Amino acid sequence: MSAHEIPADHPVLAPRPGATHRLHLTASGVSVVLDVTDGRAPTIAHWGAALGELGEAGLDAVCESAVDVVPQNAVDVPVRIGIIPQQSDGWIGRPGLSGSRPDGSGWNPRLITESIALGGTPITAAHFETGAGTVRFVLTDALLGLALRLEVELLPSGLLRMRATLTNTAETPYSLAELTLTVPVPADAEELLDFAGRWAKERTPQRSAFTVGTHLRENRRGRTGPDSAHVLHAGRPGLGFRHGEAWGVHTAFSGNHRHLAEQINTGRRILGGGELLLPGELHLAPGAEYAGPWLYASYGEGLDAVASRFHRHLRSRPQHVDTRRPVTLNVWEAVYFDHDLDRLKDLAERAAALGVERFVLDDGWFGSRRDDTSGLGDWVVSDDVWPDGLGPLIDHVRGLGMEFGLWFEPEMVNEDSDVARAHPEWIMASSLERMPLESRHQQVLNLSVPAAFAHVRDQMMAILDRYEIGYLKWDHNRDLLEAATSQTGRAAVHEQTLAAYALMDALKAAHPGLEIESCSSGGARVDLEVLEHTDRVWVSDCIDPLDRQQMNRWTSQLIPLELMGSHIASGRSHTTGRLHTLGFRALSALFGHLGIEWDLARATPAELAELREWIALYKEQRELLFTGELVRADRGDSVLWLHGVVSPGQERALFTLAAVGRSDQSQHERLRFPGLDPEARYRVRPLLLGERPTGLTLPPWWRRAEEEDGLVLPGAVLLRSGLAAPLIDPEQGLLFSLTRESTGSPTTHP
Ligand code: DGJ
């Protein structure tokens, strides 16, 4: 049985024509009220703050009071905006489902509700209230020959997610153009916040007014994209980390996709998302079906609350990584394509001496891949650079007590490769005579061709079978242009994306415990579906800590810290040319899955000693970092950014203060530490590792804290009044450890 089917033992409500059913799901401070009035398609009457127990009358009141007035010069009944908005319900905005039959019919669905199932709970009435749970609707349009299974799931974290599967029940093919799911947001959610970006500068926030029309974020790159909307929020104007109601959606798909925010002229506002299908890409033969991606929807008071629901959901999955995320050394910025066994062994020794736990060999170990123009797609160890295979390096690494990881880019080929020469028809193109433009000298290998899939799988499997490899860095370094199956000319991004997931799953199934990193020219494949098949994302090719402060801060709007690859690079950034102290590089990388990407042979003894201290600190703090709640302080335009993690019981916290520019008014700034228990008392200890940050000028409280092994203050003071900020130079940072005092200890004041 597929996940979308209704299990036979589930209670099923079969709405009679005209029957009305109202359901209330509530969990972790969120309520979702679903309304099936008169057996029509389901709408969301409320998605937002929890409503408490409603009872039948309350449920009716919520649904009835969500119905709009009927204005003049409009359809004669109130417009209903379904989860799949349709013209047949009076919606004149973008339809949720569009497609057509060869004769032009079939474009205007009128889906009605055939059945409703609620997981595990007997249903006796038309009103139903429960906690977290899944509601499964079957909708049909008998005239158009369409059936749709819609799952609406409120997770224990209060995160809502929905997905739909469309079946063509008619005798003729149905060409699907779009299936978009939506959630309503209130009229006073007047501001939009989503993300843009580019290579090496991913996830830059952008805010705009939520006005009439459609804010449409379409992605046709065939990958999630460095500029993906990430989370598209609507919220109260001035929405911050800790304040302002916010509603955010995320389309969980790594191929072409869309996010949208739409307001029609009546003021009705929705957020939505779905896969972006290319023309002719999805032809459903009679009886065939299409399963769309999950649309995740997170509500909260402030952006931290929105992020927290995503994090809690990811952390609750059985396959989620444990908190001992190994310190990783990736060799890319250390050696690039210059693979030399002795040099790499030396690097491994230096890494192990610092406490590194995983060593990853990057691009350049296979075929004729001595630079980026050749050999991509030939997953056979190069005899030229590795005459004895990878064994000598892997044995050395493992002998030093580290795990070994290896780079692949399974969906790509150089035209100058054995595989492309033997099978040019496997390259994605409109025809063999019309290759797409190359990007990084490479083309896309069509994994939706079964023989191509089997070839890549078998080559990768042979490497995994032969060597002890615990980790794959899975790269994907170009956009998909004109990505078609060359024999038919038909667009194949949808199939390609599913095939990539299937390949990841096949490798993991054959090698239990194998971890995969999702990398795509840095951070261009960061989404919740790829994380169902992988174990972390590479945030960006830019490891400059100043830029990473911003990229990590916003990547974590969706992704918890343990799934964000975060490395300490060499002093001068390879991407920006900027120079940073080790302290600022390390402190910026600490709030993530820590790694190193630096030729340690060039590091000074003092740097190595300091690096060892940072690695030890990470190991000491990783349990807190990867179970704690991420909190980011609202500090207006201040260039002193303060963020931290607070343990689930609010007993411990680790905060970092990062100066991302030169302050106009730094003498006056106060640090208020969010997320603490106002009733508790905390011991605040500044943590200084290695070289002191330049420009550090201490406020009196800090001196006192140094004398007394920390300063004990009420949580309410730290949270609401705050501490005078020290002065530091730009691109410097500080760390603070906070520990809850057991009751009874004296409170001291600065
Ligand atoms: C792009 C990645 O983001 C880098 O880290 C590195 O793996 C290169 N590709 C290798 O070609």
PDB file of C-alpha atoms in Angstrom, residues 204-357:
ATOM      1  CA  THR A 204      19.922  36.283   1.334  1.00  0.00           C
ATOM      2  CA  PRO A 205      16.700  37.544   2.912  1.00  0.00           C
ATOM      3  CA  GLN A 206      14.339  39.837   1.028  1.00  0.00           C
ATOM      4  CA  ARG A 207      11.286  41.580   2.396  1.00  0.00           C
ATOM      5  CA  SER A 208       8.412  43.120   0.491  1.00  0.00           C
ATOM      6  CA  ALA A 209       4.845  44.244   1.010  1.00  0.00           C
ATOM      7  CA  PHE A 210       2.170  41.617   0.436  1.00  0.00           C
ATOM      8  CA  THR A 211       0.164  43.408  -2.228  1.00  0.00           C
ATOM      9  CA  VAL A 212      -2.508  42.446  -4.762  1.00  0.00           C
ATOM     10  CA  GLY A 213      -1.077  40.036  -7.311  1.00  0.00           C
ATOM     11  CA  THR A 214       1.228  37.088  -7.076  1.00  0.00           C
ATOM     12  CA  HIS A 215       4.690  37.000  -5.542  1.00  0.00           C
ATOM     13  CA  LEU A 216       5.804  33.999  -7.570  1.00  0.00           C
ATOM     14  CA  ARG A 217       9.119  32.289  -6.899  1.00  0.00           C
ATOM     15  CA  GLU A 218       9.576  29.838  -9.743  1.00  0.00           C
ATOM     16  CA  ASN A 219      12.643  27.718 -10.027  1.00  0.00           C
ATOM     17  CA  ARG A 220      13.616  26.160 -13.362  1.00  0.00           C
ATOM     18  CA  ARG A 221      17.156  25.156 -12.473  1.00  0.00           C
ATOM     19  CA  GLY A 222      16.369  21.481 -12.001  1.00  0.00           C
ATOM     20  CA  ARG A 223      17.766  21.744  -8.475  1.00  0.00           C
ATOM     21  CA  THR A 224      16.619  23.538  -5.366  1.00  0.00           C
ATOM     22  CA  GLY A 225      18.789  26.507  -6.296  1.00  0.00           C
ATOM     23  CA  PRO A 226      21.073  28.974  -4.501  1.00  0.00           C
ATOM     24  CA  ASP A 227      18.211  31.455  -4.847  1.00  0.00           C
ATOM     25  CA  SER A 228      15.384  29.223  -3.680  1.00  0.00           C
ATOM     26  CA  ALA A 229      12.624  30.876  -1.652  1.00  0.00           C
ATOM     27  CA  HIS A 230      13.657  28.457   1.152  1.00  0.00           C
ATOM     28  CA  VAL A 231      10.794  29.490   3.440  1.00  0.00           C
ATOM     29  CA  LEU A 232       8.264  31.979   2.107  1.00  0.00           C
ATOM     30  CA  HIS A 233       6.761  33.841   5.080  1.00  0.00           C
ATOM     31  CA  ALA A 234       3.882  36.225   5.458  1.00  0.00           C
ATOM     32  CA  GLY A 235       3.714  38.090   8.721  1.00  0.00           C
ATOM     33  CA  ARG A 236       2.912  41.185  10.638  1.00  0.00           C
ATOM     34  CA  PRO A 237       4.921  44.195   9.468  1.00  0.00           C
ATOM     35  CA  GLY A 238       8.352  44.320  11.083  1.00  0.00           C
ATOM     36  CA  LEU A 239       8.254  40.614  11.802  1.00  0.00           C
ATOM     37  CA  GLY A 240      11.330  39.626  13.836  1.00  0.00           C
ATOM     38  CA  PHE A 241      12.948  36.543  15.292  1.00  0.00           C
ATOM     39  CA  ARG A 242      11.133  36.843  18.600  1.00  0.00           C
ATOM     40  CA  HIS A 243       8.009  38.824  17.720  1.00  0.00           C
ATOM     41  CA  GLY A 244       5.267  39.090  15.145  1.00  0.00           C
ATOM     42  CA  GLU A 245       2.962  36.307  14.037  1.00  0.00           C
ATOM     43  CA  ALA A 246       4.363  34.554  10.994  1.00  0.00           C
ATOM     44  CA  TRP A 247       3.157  31.918   8.577  1.00  0.00           C
ATOM     45  CA  GLY A 248       5.770  30.243   6.371  1.00  0.00           C
ATOM     46  CA  VAL A 249       5.684  27.594   3.638  1.00  0.00           C
ATOM     47  CA  HIS A 250       8.357  25.391   2.145  1.00  0.00           C
ATOM     48  CA  THR A 251       7.994  23.239  -0.970  1.00  0.00           C
ATOM     49  CA  ALA A 252      10.011  20.111  -0.316  1.00  0.00           C
ATOM     50  CA  PHE A 253      11.379  19.245  -3.749  1.00  0.00           C
ATOM     51  CA  SER A 254      14.851  19.289  -5.280  1.00  0.00           C
ATOM     52  CA  GLY A 255      13.783  19.755  -8.901  1.00  0.00           C
ATOM     53  CA  ASN A 256      11.799  22.571 -10.508  1.00  0.00           C
ATOM     54  CA  HIS A 257       9.332  23.988  -8.048  1.00  0.00           C
ATOM     55  CA  ARG A 258       7.434  27.058  -7.008  1.00  0.00           C
ATOM     56  CA  HIS A 259       6.470  29.031  -3.951  1.00  0.00           C
ATOM     57  CA  LEU A 260       3.838  31.723  -4.155  1.00  0.00           C
ATOM     58  CA  ALA A 261       2.064  34.358  -2.127  1.00  0.00           C
ATOM     59  CA  GLU A 262      -1.092  35.616  -3.740  1.00  0.00           C
ATOM     60  CA  GLN A 263      -3.571  38.284  -2.839  1.00  0.00           C
ATOM     61  CA  ILE A 264      -6.723  38.813  -4.854  1.00  0.00           C
ATOM     62  CA  ASN A 265      -8.571  42.101  -4.991  1.00  0.00           C
ATOM     63  CA  THR A 266     -10.897  41.186  -2.116  1.00  0.00           C
ATOM     64  CA  GLY A 267      -7.923  41.049   0.218  1.00  0.00           C
ATOM     65  CA  ARG A 268      -7.847  37.245   0.515  1.00  0.00           C
ATOM     66  CA  ARG A 269      -4.280  36.040   0.951  1.00  0.00           C
ATOM     67  CA  ILE A 270      -2.794  32.633   0.440  1.00  0.00           C
ATOM     68  CA  LEU A 271       0.628  31.015   0.453  1.00  0.00           C
ATOM     69  CA  GLY A 272       1.295  27.954  -1.639  1.00  0.00           C
ATOM     70  CA  GLY A 273       3.713  25.730  -3.431  1.00  0.00           C
ATOM     71  CA  GLY A 274       4.234  22.706  -5.595  1.00  0.00           C
ATOM     72  CA  GLU A 275       6.382  21.204  -8.291  1.00  0.00           C
ATOM     73  CA  LEU A 276       6.938  23.223 -11.455  1.00  0.00           C
ATOM     74  CA  LEU A 277       6.188  20.951 -14.401  1.00  0.00           C
ATOM     75  CA  LEU A 278       7.659  21.720 -17.799  1.00  0.00           C
ATOM     76  CA  PRO A 279       5.407  21.651 -20.877  1.00  0.00           C
ATOM     77  CA  GLY A 280       4.354  18.096 -21.656  1.00  0.00           C
ATOM     78  CA  GLU A 281       6.431  16.720 -18.809  1.00  0.00           C
ATOM     79  CA  LEU A 282       3.564  15.036 -16.992  1.00  0.00           C
ATOM     80  CA  HIS A 283       1.252  13.082 -19.291  1.00  0.00           C
ATOM     81  CA  LEU A 284      -0.991  10.826 -17.275  1.00  0.00           C
ATOM     82  CA  ALA A 285      -2.159   7.803 -19.249  1.00  0.00           C
ATOM     83  CA  PRO A 286      -5.555   6.381 -18.255  1.00  0.00           C
ATOM     84  CA  GLY A 287      -5.204   5.018 -14.712  1.00  0.00           C
ATOM     85  CA  ALA A 288      -1.820   6.693 -14.137  1.00  0.00           C
ATOM     86  CA  GLU A 289      -1.097   8.963 -11.194  1.00  0.00           C
ATOM     87  CA  TYR A 290       1.166  11.808 -10.184  1.00  0.00           C
ATOM     88  CA  ALA A 291       2.335  12.308  -6.602  1.00  0.00           C
ATOM     89  CA  GLY A 292       3.255  15.885  -5.746  1.00  0.00           C
ATOM     90  CA  PRO A 293       5.793  16.968  -3.118  1.00  0.00           C
ATOM     91  CA  TRP A 294       5.063  17.884   0.478  1.00  0.00           C
ATOM     92  CA  LEU A 295       4.184  21.468   1.156  1.00  0.00           C
ATOM     93  CA  TYR A 296       5.287  22.247   4.716  1.00  0.00           C
ATOM     94  CA  ALA A 297       3.637  25.103   6.596  1.00  0.00           C
ATOM     95  CA  SER A 298       4.952  26.491   9.864  1.00  0.00           C
ATOM     96  CA  TYR A 299       3.213  29.046  12.059  1.00  0.00           C
ATOM     97  CA  GLY A 300       4.660  30.864  15.050  1.00  0.00           C
ATOM     98  CA  GLU A 301       5.050  34.041  17.027  1.00  0.00           C
ATOM     99  CA  GLY A 302       8.303  35.242  15.472  1.00  0.00           C
ATOM    100  CA  LEU A 303      10.698  33.616  13.036  1.00  0.00           C
ATOM    101  CA  ASP A 304      12.401  31.544  15.730  1.00  0.00           C
ATOM    102  CA  ALA A 305       9.104  29.826  16.487  1.00  0.00           C
ATOM    103  CA  VAL A 306       8.580  29.120  12.782  1.00  0.00           C
ATOM    104  CA  ALA A 307      12.112  27.668  12.505  1.00  0.00           C
ATOM    105  CA  SER A 308      11.703  25.662  15.684  1.00  0.00           C
ATOM    106  CA  ARG A 309       8.796  23.629  14.273  1.00  0.00           C
ATOM    107  CA  PHE A 310      10.899  22.618  11.258  1.00  0.00           C
ATOM    108  CA  HIS A 311      13.789  21.706  13.557  1.00  0.00           C
ATOM    109  CA  ARG A 312      11.660  19.719  15.972  1.00  0.00           C
ATOM    110  CA  HIS A 313      10.088  17.806  13.120  1.00  0.00           C
ATOM    111  CA  LEU A 314      13.441  16.926  11.553  1.00  0.00           C
ATOM    112  CA  ARG A 315      14.866  15.911  14.910  1.00  0.00           C
ATOM    113  CA  SER A 316      11.920  13.616  15.592  1.00  0.00           C
ATOM    114  CA  ARG A 317      12.531  11.421  12.528  1.00  0.00           C
ATOM    115  CA  PRO A 318      13.857   7.935  13.250  1.00  0.00           C
ATOM    116  CA  GLN A 319      16.706   8.329  10.779  1.00  0.00           C
ATOM    117  CA  HIS A 320      17.855  11.665  12.193  1.00  0.00           C
ATOM    118  CA  VAL A 321      21.590  11.864  12.874  1.00  0.00           C
ATOM    119  CA  ASP A 322      22.768  11.564  16.463  1.00  0.00           C
ATOM    120  CA  THR A 323      24.327  14.448  18.309  1.00  0.00           C
ATOM    121  CA  ARG A 324      27.915  13.219  18.014  1.00  0.00           C
ATOM    122  CA  ARG A 325      28.331  14.797  14.601  1.00  0.00           C
ATOM    123  CA  PRO A 326      31.939  13.964  13.766  1.00  0.00           C
ATOM    124  CA  VAL A 327      34.408  16.772  13.238  1.00  0.00           C
ATOM    125  CA  THR A 328      35.157  16.577   9.535  1.00  0.00           C
ATOM    126  CA  LEU A 329      38.137  17.530   7.440  1.00  0.00           C
ATOM    127  CA  ASN A 330      37.285  18.028   3.776  1.00  0.00           C
ATOM    128  CA  VAL A 331      40.339  18.308   1.543  1.00  0.00           C
ATOM    129  CA  TRP A 332      38.896  20.523  -1.225  1.00  0.00           C
ATOM    130  CA  GLU A 333      40.336  23.907  -0.255  1.00  0.00           C
ATOM    131  CA  ALA A 334      43.512  22.188   0.980  1.00  0.00           C
ATOM    132  CA  VAL A 335      44.569  20.402  -2.223  1.00  0.00           C
ATOM    133  CA  TYR A 336      41.877  20.923  -4.918  1.00  0.00           C
ATOM    134  CA  PHE A 337      42.708  18.499  -7.770  1.00  0.00           C
ATOM    135  CA  ASP A 338      46.261  17.943  -6.631  1.00  0.00           C
ATOM    136  CA  HIS A 339      45.890  14.418  -5.265  1.00  0.00           C
ATOM    137  CA  ASP A 340      49.110  13.093  -3.830  1.00  0.00           C
ATOM    138  CA  LEU A 341      49.062  10.153  -1.442  1.00  0.00           C
ATOM    139  CA  ASP A 342      51.887  11.364   0.789  1.00  0.00           C
ATOM    140  CA  ARG A 343      50.498  14.859   1.072  1.00  0.00           C
ATOM    141  CA  LEU A 344      47.025  13.551   1.884  1.00  0.00           C
ATOM    142  CA  LYS A 345      48.389  11.107   4.443  1.00  0.00           C
ATOM    143  CA  ASP A 346      50.234  13.945   6.074  1.00  0.00           C
ATOM    144  CA  LEU A 347      47.064  16.031   6.100  1.00  0.00           C
ATOM    145  CA  ALA A 348      45.202  13.132   7.690  1.00  0.00           C
ATOM    146  CA  GLU A 349      47.821  12.836  10.416  1.00  0.00           C
ATOM    147  CA  ARG A 350      47.649  16.531  11.180  1.00  0.00           C
ATOM    148  CA  ALA A 351      43.849  16.333  11.266  1.00  0.00           C
ATOM    149  CA  ALA A 352      43.759  13.312  13.558  1.00  0.00           C
ATOM    150  CA  ALA A 353      46.176  15.033  15.937  1.00  0.00           C
ATOM    151  CA  LEU A 354      43.676  17.862  16.323  1.00  0.00           C
ATOM    152  CA  GLY A 355      40.765  15.567  17.112  1.00  0.00           C
ATOM    153  CA  VAL A 356      39.203  15.358  13.636  1.00  0.00           C
ATOM    154  CA  GLU A 357      36.923  12.325  13.292  1.00  0.00           C
TER     155      GLU A 357
END
